[in-house]
Amino acid sequence: MRIALVLAGPYPAFRGSQVLVQQLAHGLGERGHVVHLVTYGPGEPGLPGPRPGRLLRDAALVVRLWRCVRREAIDVIHAHNYEAAVAGLIVAHLCRRPIVYHGHTALADELPLYFDGHVARRLARALGHAVDAHVPRRADFCIAVTPELETILRRRGVADDGLACITPAGSPLDLGGPPGPGQGTGRVCYAGNLDGYQNLEFLLRAFAVVRARVPGARLVVVTHVETSADALRLSEPGVEIVRAGSFQEVRARLVEADVAVSPRAEPSGFPMKLLNYMAAGKAIVASAGSAKGLVDGVTGRVTPDGDVEGFATAIVELLEDVGQRERLGAAARHAVEDPGAWEGVLDRIEAIYVRVATSEREDRPGLVARSRPAVMPVVDSE
């Protein structure tokens, strides 16, 4: 088939959504599908959250997707997150193509975190609820990355027979070689973006408790972008901000760390960083909301959302117990080494493509499952 993967964001980049889209593009390409990536194109992501400038980029994304669908005879549009879904719905209507919506989070959960003030957050949550209720159910099929998001979408009107939960799995492309143990230097690593939903203020409060008990501990924040505002916001004793220019740099920082952390409490999304932590064989401490696939005491340490003391205590215990660190890290690595999990993700997505494409064939007699030898994805970002 000829697939358009649509993402309203910069590409390439190593944020969670971009990583998942890249993995899908390569995986589908290896199976013989022709994959076109339609994105904002390369460049800095800019400030997080809703911004007026994004409207222009989104309008350009609609035009770019329309051109791609017409020029490349795309069979299925696969849109990731809401702005891409809106662009995809417009083009799907104009070009009479089926669209699959891939939800990465509930907007009612995420949108308020970009605003300060009680009134602004209430309005943002109301807008998020409205979008959650109206955009996904207009797609031909919806994919949720977590059971929590699946439940939300069902409550917002998405029919059971048009909805599936497909949890991300570790891609062999990103697994890397066998990890080594941490260096025992008291490094705690957070790798990811600095947006509000990541709950970094909570992490800083917990790390202050860690430093009081383990004075030599250091928190290394590895991110793709650094601004003066972020540096000021995270400026605390023992905290180092590292701007990484590639995933290899992120992996190198993870290898050096003794403990990796995920403070995010928002439950509807799936933190792709967890798969990176697990692939690196790290002992992980995660808040319950973001501990997707982790089993407390088996593949990581899971603490209640908002429990600063519990989160800090788990970090301290791991820093002081090398045996526990190595046991949890080895179990986490083993959990993502099964190639069948990733192939299962691709199998289910291919089945969805066949289903939505088949439903269009009466209106589009020329639609057939076309393939060619595996190719690299084509990036349509001109």
mmCIF file with all atom_site columns, N, CA and C in Angstrom, residues 156-214:
data_model
loop_
_atom_site.group_PDB
_atom_site.id
_atom_site.type_symbol
_atom_site.label_atom_id
_atom_site.label_alt_id
_atom_site.label_comp_id
_atom_site.label_asym_id
_atom_site.label_entity_id
_atom_site.label_seq_id
_atom_site.pdbx_PDB_ins_code
_atom_site.Cartn_x
_atom_site.Cartn_y
_atom_site.Cartn_z
_atom_site.occupancy
_atom_site.B_iso_or_equiv
_atom_site.pdbx_formal_charge
_atom_site.auth_seq_id
_atom_site.auth_comp_id
_atom_site.auth_asym_id
_atom_site.auth_atom_id
_atom_site.pdbx_PDB_model_num
ATOM 1   N N  . ARG A 1 156 ? -15.886 9.326  24.516 1.00 0.00 ? 156 ARG A N  1
ATOM 2   C CA . ARG A 1 156 ? -16.112 10.511 23.695 1.00 0.00 ? 156 ARG A CA 1
ATOM 3   C C  . ARG A 1 156 ? -16.823 10.184 22.381 1.00 0.00 ? 156 ARG A C  1
ATOM 4   N N  . GLY A 1 157 ? -17.243 8.939  22.228 1.00 0.00 ? 157 GLY A N  1
ATOM 5   C CA . GLY A 1 157 ? -18.074 8.620  21.080 1.00 0.00 ? 157 GLY A CA 1
ATOM 6   C C  . GLY A 1 157 ? -17.462 7.775  19.994 1.00 0.00 ? 157 GLY A C  1
ATOM 7   N N  . VAL A 1 158 ? -16.208 7.331  20.146 1.00 0.00 ? 158 VAL A N  1
ATOM 8   C CA . VAL A 1 158 ? -15.604 6.461  19.144 1.00 0.00 ? 158 VAL A CA 1
ATOM 9   C C  . VAL A 1 158 ? -16.189 5.059  19.316 1.00 0.00 ? 158 VAL A C  1
ATOM 10  N N  . ALA A 1 159 ? -16.689 4.477  18.239 1.00 0.00 ? 159 ALA A N  1
ATOM 11  C CA . ALA A 1 159 ? -17.333 3.165  18.300 1.00 0.00 ? 159 ALA A CA 1
ATOM 12  C C  . ALA A 1 159 ? -16.313 2.074  18.601 1.00 0.00 ? 159 ALA A C  1
ATOM 13  N N  . ASP A 1 160 ? -16.768 1.052  19.332 1.00 0.00 ? 160 ASP A N  1
ATOM 14  C CA . ASP A 1 160 ? -15.884 -0.044 19.713 1.00 0.00 ? 160 ASP A CA 1
ATOM 15  C C  . ASP A 1 160 ? -15.247 -0.723 18.507 1.00 0.00 ? 160 ASP A C  1
ATOM 16  N N  . ASP A 1 161 ? -16.009 -0.867 17.422 1.00 0.00 ? 161 ASP A N  1
ATOM 17  C CA . ASP A 1 161 ? -15.475 -1.579 16.258 1.00 0.00 ? 161 ASP A CA 1
ATOM 18  C C  . ASP A 1 161 ? -14.566 -0.709 15.394 1.00 0.00 ? 161 ASP A C  1
ATOM 19  N N  . GLY A 1 162 ? -14.384 0.535  15.794 1.00 0.00 ? 162 GLY A N  1
ATOM 20  C CA . GLY A 1 162 ? -13.472 1.415  15.078 1.00 0.00 ? 162 GLY A CA 1
ATOM 21  C C  . GLY A 1 162 ? -12.342 1.917  15.959 1.00 0.00 ? 162 GLY A C  1
ATOM 22  N N  . LEU A 1 163 ? -11.995 1.134  16.988 1.00 0.00 ? 163 LEU A N  1
ATOM 23  C CA . LEU A 1 163 ? -11.023 1.589  17.975 1.00 0.00 ? 163 LEU A CA 1
ATOM 24  C C  . LEU A 1 163 ? -10.182 0.413  18.448 1.00 0.00 ? 163 LEU A C  1
ATOM 25  N N  . ALA A 1 164 ? -8.882  0.625  18.549 1.00 0.00 ? 164 ALA A N  1
ATOM 26  C CA . ALA A 1 164 ? -7.979  -0.412 19.052 1.00 0.00 ? 164 ALA A CA 1
ATOM 27  C C  . ALA A 1 164 ? -6.885  0.234  19.889 1.00 0.00 ? 164 ALA A C  1
ATOM 28  N N  . CYS A 1 165 ? -6.469  -0.453 20.942 1.00 0.00 ? 165 CYS A N  1
ATOM 29  C CA . CYS A 1 165 ? -5.321  -0.017 21.735 1.00 0.00 ? 165 CYS A CA 1
ATOM 30  C C  . CYS A 1 165 ? -4.095  -0.784 21.242 1.00 0.00 ? 165 CYS A C  1
ATOM 31  N N  . ILE A 1 166 ? -3.119  -0.057 20.725 1.00 0.00 ? 166 ILE A N  1
ATOM 32  C CA . ILE A 1 166 ? -1.862  -0.661 20.277 1.00 0.00 ? 166 ILE A CA 1
ATOM 33  C C  . ILE A 1 166 ? -0.730  0.041  21.026 1.00 0.00 ? 166 ILE A C  1
ATOM 34  N N  . THR A 1 167 ? -0.226  -0.624 22.039 1.00 0.00 ? 167 THR A N  1
ATOM 35  C CA . THR A 1 167 ? 0.830   -0.044 22.867 1.00 0.00 ? 167 THR A CA 1
ATOM 36  C C  . THR A 1 167 ? 2.157   -0.099 22.120 1.00 0.00 ? 167 THR A C  1
ATOM 37  N N  . PRO A 1 168 ? 2.934   0.982  22.105 1.00 0.00 ? 168 PRO A N  1
ATOM 38  C CA . PRO A 1 168 ? 4.240   0.943  21.438 1.00 0.00 ? 168 PRO A CA 1
ATOM 39  C C  . PRO A 1 168 ? 5.132   -0.150 22.018 1.00 0.00 ? 168 PRO A C  1
ATOM 40  N N  . ALA A 1 169 ? 5.986   -0.684 21.176 1.00 0.00 ? 169 ALA A N  1
ATOM 41  C CA . ALA A 1 169 ? 6.941   -1.712 21.591 1.00 0.00 ? 169 ALA A CA 1
ATOM 42  C C  . ALA A 1 169 ? 8.327   -1.313 21.111 1.00 0.00 ? 169 ALA A C  1
ATOM 43  N N  . GLY A 1 170 ? 9.321   -1.920 21.701 1.00 0.00 ? 170 GLY A N  1
ATOM 44  C CA . GLY A 1 170 ? 10.687  -1.608 21.314 1.00 0.00 ? 170 GLY A CA 1
ATOM 45  C C  . GLY A 1 170 ? 10.987  -2.063 19.898 1.00 0.00 ? 170 GLY A C  1
ATOM 46  N N  . SER A 1 171 ? 11.506  -1.153 19.090 1.00 0.00 ? 171 SER A N  1
ATOM 47  C CA . SER A 1 171 ? 11.892  -1.485 17.721 1.00 0.00 ? 171 SER A CA 1
ATOM 48  C C  . SER A 1 171 ? 13.329  -1.985 17.699 1.00 0.00 ? 171 SER A C  1
ATOM 49  N N  . PRO A 1 172 ? 13.606  -3.086 16.979 1.00 0.00 ? 172 PRO A N  1
ATOM 50  C CA . PRO A 1 172 ? 15.001  -3.558 16.867 1.00 0.00 ? 172 PRO A CA 1
ATOM 51  C C  . PRO A 1 172 ? 15.935  -2.477 16.338 1.00 0.00 ? 172 PRO A C  1
ATOM 52  N N  . LEU A 1 173 ? 15.395  -1.542 15.554 1.00 0.00 ? 173 LEU A N  1
ATOM 53  C CA . LEU A 1 173 ? 16.199  -0.449 15.003 1.00 0.00 ? 173 LEU A CA 1
ATOM 54  C C  . LEU A 1 173 ? 16.832  0.391  16.107 1.00 0.00 ? 173 LEU A C  1
ATOM 55  N N  . ASP A 1 174 ? 16.131  0.529  17.250 1.00 0.00 ? 174 ASP A N  1
ATOM 56  C CA . ASP A 1 174 ? 16.594  1.404  18.323 1.00 0.00 ? 174 ASP A CA 1
ATOM 57  C C  . ASP A 1 174 ? 17.087  0.644  19.545 1.00 0.00 ? 174 ASP A C  1
ATOM 58  N N  . LEU A 1 175 ? 17.162  -0.678 19.459 1.00 0.00 ? 175 LEU A N  1
ATOM 59  C CA . LEU A 1 175 ? 17.529  -1.445 20.644 1.00 0.00 ? 175 LEU A CA 1
ATOM 60  C C  . LEU A 1 175 ? 18.978  -1.216 21.043 1.00 0.00 ? 175 LEU A C  1
ATOM 61  N N  . GLY A 1 176 ? 19.893  -1.171 20.081 1.00 0.00 ? 176 GLY A N  1
ATOM 62  C CA . GLY A 1 176 ? 21.296  -0.973 20.409 1.00 0.00 ? 176 GLY A CA 1
ATOM 63  C C  . GLY A 1 176 ? 21.940  -2.236 20.944 1.00 0.00 ? 176 GLY A C  1
ATOM 64  N N  . GLY A 1 177 ? 23.245  -2.137 21.211 1.00 0.00 ? 177 GLY A N  1
ATOM 65  C CA . GLY A 1 177 ? 23.981  -3.282 21.723 1.00 0.00 ? 177 GLY A CA 1
ATOM 66  C C  . GLY A 1 177 ? 23.693  -3.534 23.184 1.00 0.00 ? 177 GLY A C  1
ATOM 67  N N  . PRO A 1 178 ? 24.220  -4.631 23.717 1.00 0.00 ? 178 PRO A N  1
ATOM 68  C CA . PRO A 1 178 ? 24.003  -4.948 25.136 1.00 0.00 ? 178 PRO A CA 1
ATOM 69  C C  . PRO A 1 178 ? 24.522  -3.815 26.015 1.00 0.00 ? 178 PRO A C  1
ATOM 70  N N  . PRO A 1 179 ? 23.715  -3.353 26.968 1.00 0.00 ? 179 PRO A N  1
ATOM 71  C CA . PRO A 1 179 ? 24.135  -2.228 27.809 1.00 0.00 ? 179 PRO A CA 1
ATOM 72  C C  . PRO A 1 179 ? 25.118  -2.664 28.879 1.00 0.00 ? 179 PRO A C  1
ATOM 73  N N  . GLY A 1 180 ? 25.912  -1.709 29.352 1.00 0.00 ? 180 GLY A N  1
ATOM 74  C CA . GLY A 1 180 ? 26.801  -1.959 30.465 1.00 0.00 ? 180 GLY A CA 1
ATOM 75  C C  . GLY A 1 180 ? 26.218  -1.380 31.737 1.00 0.00 ? 180 GLY A C  1
ATOM 76  N N  . PRO A 1 181 ? 26.778  -1.715 32.900 1.00 0.00 ? 181 PRO A N  1
ATOM 77  C CA . PRO A 1 181 ? 26.271  -1.166 34.157 1.00 0.00 ? 181 PRO A CA 1
ATOM 78  C C  . PRO A 1 181 ? 26.569  0.317  34.270 1.00 0.00 ? 181 PRO A C  1
ATOM 79  N N  . GLY A 1 182 ? 25.828  1.011  35.091 1.00 0.00 ? 182 GLY A N  1
ATOM 80  C CA . GLY A 1 182 ? 26.115  2.419  35.354 1.00 0.00 ? 182 GLY A CA 1
ATOM 81  C C  . GLY A 1 182 ? 27.468  2.564  36.021 1.00 0.00 ? 182 GLY A C  1
ATOM 82  N N  . GLN A 1 183 ? 27.948  3.784  36.079 1.00 0.00 ? 183 GLN A N  1
ATOM 83  C CA . GLN A 1 183 ? 29.301  4.025  36.585 1.00 0.00 ? 183 GLN A CA 1
ATOM 84  C C  . GLN A 1 183 ? 29.350  4.211  38.090 1.00 0.00 ? 183 GLN A C  1
ATOM 85  N N  . GLY A 1 184 ? 28.208  4.125  38.761 1.00 0.00 ? 184 GLY A N  1
ATOM 86  C CA . GLY A 1 184 ? 28.201  4.247  40.211 1.00 0.00 ? 184 GLY A CA 1
ATOM 87  C C  . GLY A 1 184 ? 28.597  5.626  40.703 1.00 0.00 ? 184 GLY A C  1
ATOM 88  N N  . THR A 1 185 ? 28.292  6.657  39.933 1.00 0.00 ? 185 THR A N  1
ATOM 89  C CA . THR A 1 185 ? 28.685  8.027  40.276 1.00 0.00 ? 185 THR A CA 1
ATOM 90  C C  . THR A 1 185 ? 27.523  8.856  40.811 1.00 0.00 ? 185 THR A C  1
ATOM 91  N N  . GLY A 1 186 ? 26.379  8.231  41.019 1.00 0.00 ? 186 GLY A N  1
ATOM 92  C CA . GLY A 1 186 ? 25.233  8.960  41.551 1.00 0.00 ? 186 GLY A CA 1
ATOM 93  C C  . GLY A 1 186 ? 24.487  9.776  40.522 1.00 0.00 ? 186 GLY A C  1
ATOM 94  N N  . ARG A 1 187 ? 24.634  9.434  39.232 1.00 0.00 ? 187 ARG A N  1
ATOM 95  C CA . ARG A 1 187 ? 23.932  10.169 38.185 1.00 0.00 ? 187 ARG A CA 1
ATOM 96  C C  . ARG A 1 187 ? 22.508  9.644  38.029 1.00 0.00 ? 187 ARG A C  1
ATOM 97  N N  . VAL A 1 188 ? 21.573  10.570 38.018 1.00 0.00 ? 188 VAL A N  1
ATOM 98  C CA . VAL A 1 188 ? 20.170  10.285 37.743 1.00 0.00 ? 188 VAL A CA 1
ATOM 99  C C  . VAL A 1 188 ? 19.839  10.984 36.439 1.00 0.00 ? 188 VAL A C  1
ATOM 100 N N  . CYS A 1 189 ? 19.248  10.274 35.493 1.00 0.00 ? 189 CYS A N  1
ATOM 101 C CA . CYS A 1 189 ? 19.043  10.841 34.157 1.00 0.00 ? 189 CYS A CA 1
ATOM 102 C C  . CYS A 1 189 ? 17.561  10.956 33.825 1.00 0.00 ? 189 CYS A C  1
ATOM 103 N N  . TYR A 1 190 ? 17.169  12.127 33.337 1.00 0.00 ? 190 TYR A N  1
ATOM 104 C CA . TYR A 1 190 ? 15.880  12.330 32.679 1.00 0.00 ? 190 TYR A CA 1
ATOM 105 C C  . TYR A 1 190 ? 16.173  12.669 31.232 1.00 0.00 ? 190 TYR A C  1
ATOM 106 N N  . ALA A 1 191 ? 15.562  11.942 30.288 1.00 0.00 ? 191 ALA A N  1
ATOM 107 C CA . ALA A 1 191 ? 15.766  12.208 28.861 1.00 0.00 ? 191 ALA A CA 1
ATOM 108 C C  . ALA A 1 191 ? 14.420  12.478 28.222 1.00 0.00 ? 191 ALA A C  1
ATOM 109 N N  . GLY A 1 192 ? 14.252  13.676 27.649 1.00 0.00 ? 192 GLY A N  1
ATOM 110 C CA . GLY A 1 192 ? 12.988  13.996 27.002 1.00 0.00 ? 192 GLY A CA 1
ATOM 111 C C  . GLY A 1 192 ? 12.803  15.491 26.859 1.00 0.00 ? 192 GLY A C  1
ATOM 112 N N  . ASN A 1 193 ? 11.614  15.873 26.391 1.00 0.00 ? 193 ASN A N  1
ATOM 113 C CA . ASN A 1 193 ? 11.339  17.301 26.238 1.00 0.00 ? 193 ASN A CA 1
ATOM 114 C C  . ASN A 1 193 ? 11.025  17.924 27.594 1.00 0.00 ? 193 ASN A C  1
ATOM 115 N N  . LEU A 1 194 ? 10.913  19.248 27.613 1.00 0.00 ? 194 LEU A N  1
ATOM 116 C CA . LEU A 1 194 ? 10.736  19.983 28.866 1.00 0.00 ? 194 LEU A CA 1
ATOM 117 C C  . LEU A 1 194 ? 9.341   20.576 28.988 1.00 0.00 ? 194 LEU A C  1
ATOM 118 N N  . ASP A 1 195 ? 8.377   20.022 28.248 1.00 0.00 ? 195 ASP A N  1
ATOM 119 C CA . ASP A 1 195 ? 7.016   20.547 28.262 1.00 0.00 ? 195 ASP A CA 1
ATOM 120 C C  . ASP A 1 195 ? 6.353   20.322 29.623 1.00 0.00 ? 195 ASP A C  1
ATOM 121 N N  . GLY A 1 196 ? 5.289   21.084 29.860 1.00 0.00 ? 196 GLY A N  1
ATOM 122 C CA . GLY A 1 196 ? 4.648   21.069 31.163 1.00 0.00 ? 196 GLY A CA 1
ATOM 123 C C  . GLY A 1 196 ? 4.135   19.714 31.606 1.00 0.00 ? 196 GLY A C  1
ATOM 124 N N  . TYR A 1 197 ? 3.637   18.907 30.675 1.00 0.00 ? 197 TYR A N  1
ATOM 125 C CA . TYR A 1 197 ? 3.058   17.627 31.065 1.00 0.00 ? 197 TYR A CA 1
ATOM 126 C C  . TYR A 1 197 ? 4.107   16.629 31.568 1.00 0.00 ? 197 TYR A C  1
ATOM 127 N N  . GLN A 1 198 ? 5.395   16.935 31.394 1.00 0.00 ? 198 GLN A N  1
ATOM 128 C CA . GLN A 1 198 ? 6.437   16.024 31.867 1.00 0.00 ? 198 GLN A CA 1
ATOM 129 C C  . GLN A 1 198 ? 6.627   16.090 33.389 1.00 0.00 ? 198 GLN A C  1
ATOM 130 N N  . ASN A 1 199 ? 6.033   17.096 34.047 1.00 0.00 ? 199 ASN A N  1
ATOM 131 C CA . ASN A 1 199 ? 6.029   17.152 35.514 1.00 0.00 ? 199 ASN A CA 1
ATOM 132 C C  . ASN A 1 199 ? 7.436   17.348 36.090 1.00 0.00 ? 199 ASN A C  1
ATOM 133 N N  . LEU A 1 200 ? 8.225   18.205 35.458 1.00 0.00 ? 200 LEU A N  1
ATOM 134 C CA . LEU A 1 200 ? 9.611   18.379 35.887 1.00 0.00 ? 200 LEU A CA 1
ATOM 135 C C  . LEU A 1 200 ? 9.732   19.141 37.200 1.00 0.00 ? 200 LEU A C  1
ATOM 136 N N  . GLU A 1 201 ? 8.756   19.992 37.545 1.00 0.00 ? 201 GLU A N  1
ATOM 137 C CA . GLU A 1 201 ? 8.804   20.673 38.839 1.00 0.00 ? 201 GLU A CA 1
ATOM 138 C C  . GLU A 1 201 ? 8.724   19.649 39.970 1.00 0.00 ? 201 GLU A C  1
ATOM 139 N N  . PHE A 1 202 ? 7.883   18.634 39.779 1.00 0.00 ? 202 PHE A N  1
ATOM 140 C CA . PHE A 1 202 ? 7.810   17.533 40.742 1.00 0.00 ? 202 PHE A CA 1
ATOM 141 C C  . PHE A 1 202 ? 9.160   16.831 40.849 1.00 0.00 ? 202 PHE A C  1
ATOM 142 N N  . LEU A 1 203 ? 9.806   16.577 39.699 1.00 0.00 ? 203 LEU A N  1
ATOM 143 C CA . LEU A 1 203 ? 11.116  15.915 39.714 1.00 0.00 ? 203 LEU A CA 1
ATOM 144 C C  . LEU A 1 203 ? 12.143  16.740 40.486 1.00 0.00 ? 203 LEU A C  1
ATOM 145 N N  . LEU A 1 204 ? 12.124  18.058 40.304 1.00 0.00 ? 204 LEU A N  1
ATOM 146 C CA . LEU A 1 204 ? 13.086  18.901 41.020 1.00 0.00 ? 204 LEU A CA 1
ATOM 147 C C  . LEU A 1 204 ? 12.853  18.840 42.525 1.00 0.00 ? 204 LEU A C  1
ATOM 148 N N  . ARG A 1 205 ? 11.595  18.824 42.945 1.00 0.00 ? 205 ARG A N  1
ATOM 149 C CA . ARG A 1 205 ? 11.306  18.721 44.384 1.00 0.00 ? 205 ARG A CA 1
ATOM 150 C C  . ARG A 1 205 ? 11.797  17.387 44.937 1.00 0.00 ? 205 ARG A C  1
ATOM 151 N N  . ALA A 1 206 ? 11.574  16.328 44.186 1.00 0.00 ? 206 ALA A N  1
ATOM 152 C CA . ALA A 1 206 ? 12.027  15.016 44.634 1.00 0.00 ? 206 ALA A CA 1
ATOM 153 C C  . ALA A 1 206 ? 13.551  14.944 44.663 1.00 0.00 ? 206 ALA A C  1
ATOM 154 N N  . PHE A 1 207 ? 14.197  15.562 43.661 1.00 0.00 ? 207 PHE A N  1
ATOM 155 C CA . PHE A 1 207 ? 15.655  15.479 43.621 1.00 0.00 ? 207 PHE A CA 1
ATOM 156 C C  . PHE A 1 207 ? 16.293  16.286 44.746 1.00 0.00 ? 207 PHE A C  1
ATOM 157 N N  . ALA A 1 208 ? 15.640  17.348 45.193 1.00 0.00 ? 208 ALA A N  1
ATOM 158 C CA . ALA A 1 208 ? 16.152  18.087 46.350 1.00 0.00 ? 208 ALA A CA 1
ATOM 159 C C  . ALA A 1 208 ? 16.190  17.179 47.582 1.00 0.00 ? 208 ALA A C  1
ATOM 160 N N  . VAL A 1 209 ? 15.202  16.328 47.727 1.00 0.00 ? 209 VAL A N  1
ATOM 161 C CA . VAL A 1 209 ? 15.197  15.359 48.826 1.00 0.00 ? 209 VAL A CA 1
ATOM 162 C C  . VAL A 1 209 ? 16.325  14.345 48.638 1.00 0.00 ? 209 VAL A C  1
ATOM 163 N N  . VAL A 1 210 ? 16.535  13.895 47.395 1.00 0.00 ? 210 VAL A N  1
ATOM 164 C CA . VAL A 1 210 ? 17.621  12.964 47.105 1.00 0.00 ? 210 VAL A CA 1
ATOM 165 C C  . VAL A 1 210 ? 18.960  13.575 47.490 1.00 0.00 ? 210 VAL A C  1
ATOM 166 N N  . ARG A 1 211 ? 19.188  14.825 47.099 1.00 0.00 ? 211 ARG A N  1
ATOM 167 C CA . ARG A 1 211 ? 20.466  15.503 47.394 1.00 0.00 ? 211 ARG A CA 1
ATOM 168 C C  . ARG A 1 211 ? 20.700  15.652 48.887 1.00 0.00 ? 211 ARG A C  1
ATOM 169 N N  . ALA A 1 212 ? 19.624  15.826 49.653 1.00 0.00 ? 212 ALA A N  1
ATOM 170 C CA . ALA A 1 212 ? 19.779  15.943 51.108 1.00 0.00 ? 212 ALA A CA 1
ATOM 171 C C  . ALA A 1 212 ? 20.278  14.636 51.710 1.00 0.00 ? 212 ALA A C  1
ATOM 172 N N  . ARG A 1 213 ? 19.964  13.514 51.047 1.00 0.00 ? 213 ARG A N  1
ATOM 173 C CA . ARG A 1 213 ? 20.364  12.205 51.576 1.00 0.00 ? 213 ARG A CA 1
ATOM 174 C C  . ARG A 1 213 ? 21.621  11.671 50.911 1.00 0.00 ? 213 ARG A C  1
ATOM 175 N N  . VAL A 1 214 ? 21.803  12.028 49.642 1.00 0.00 ? 214 VAL A N  1
ATOM 176 C CA . VAL A 1 214 ? 22.993  11.611 48.891 1.00 0.00 ? 214 VAL A CA 1
ATOM 177 C C  . VAL A 1 214 ? 23.599  12.876 48.291 1.00 0.00 ? 214 VAL A C  1
#
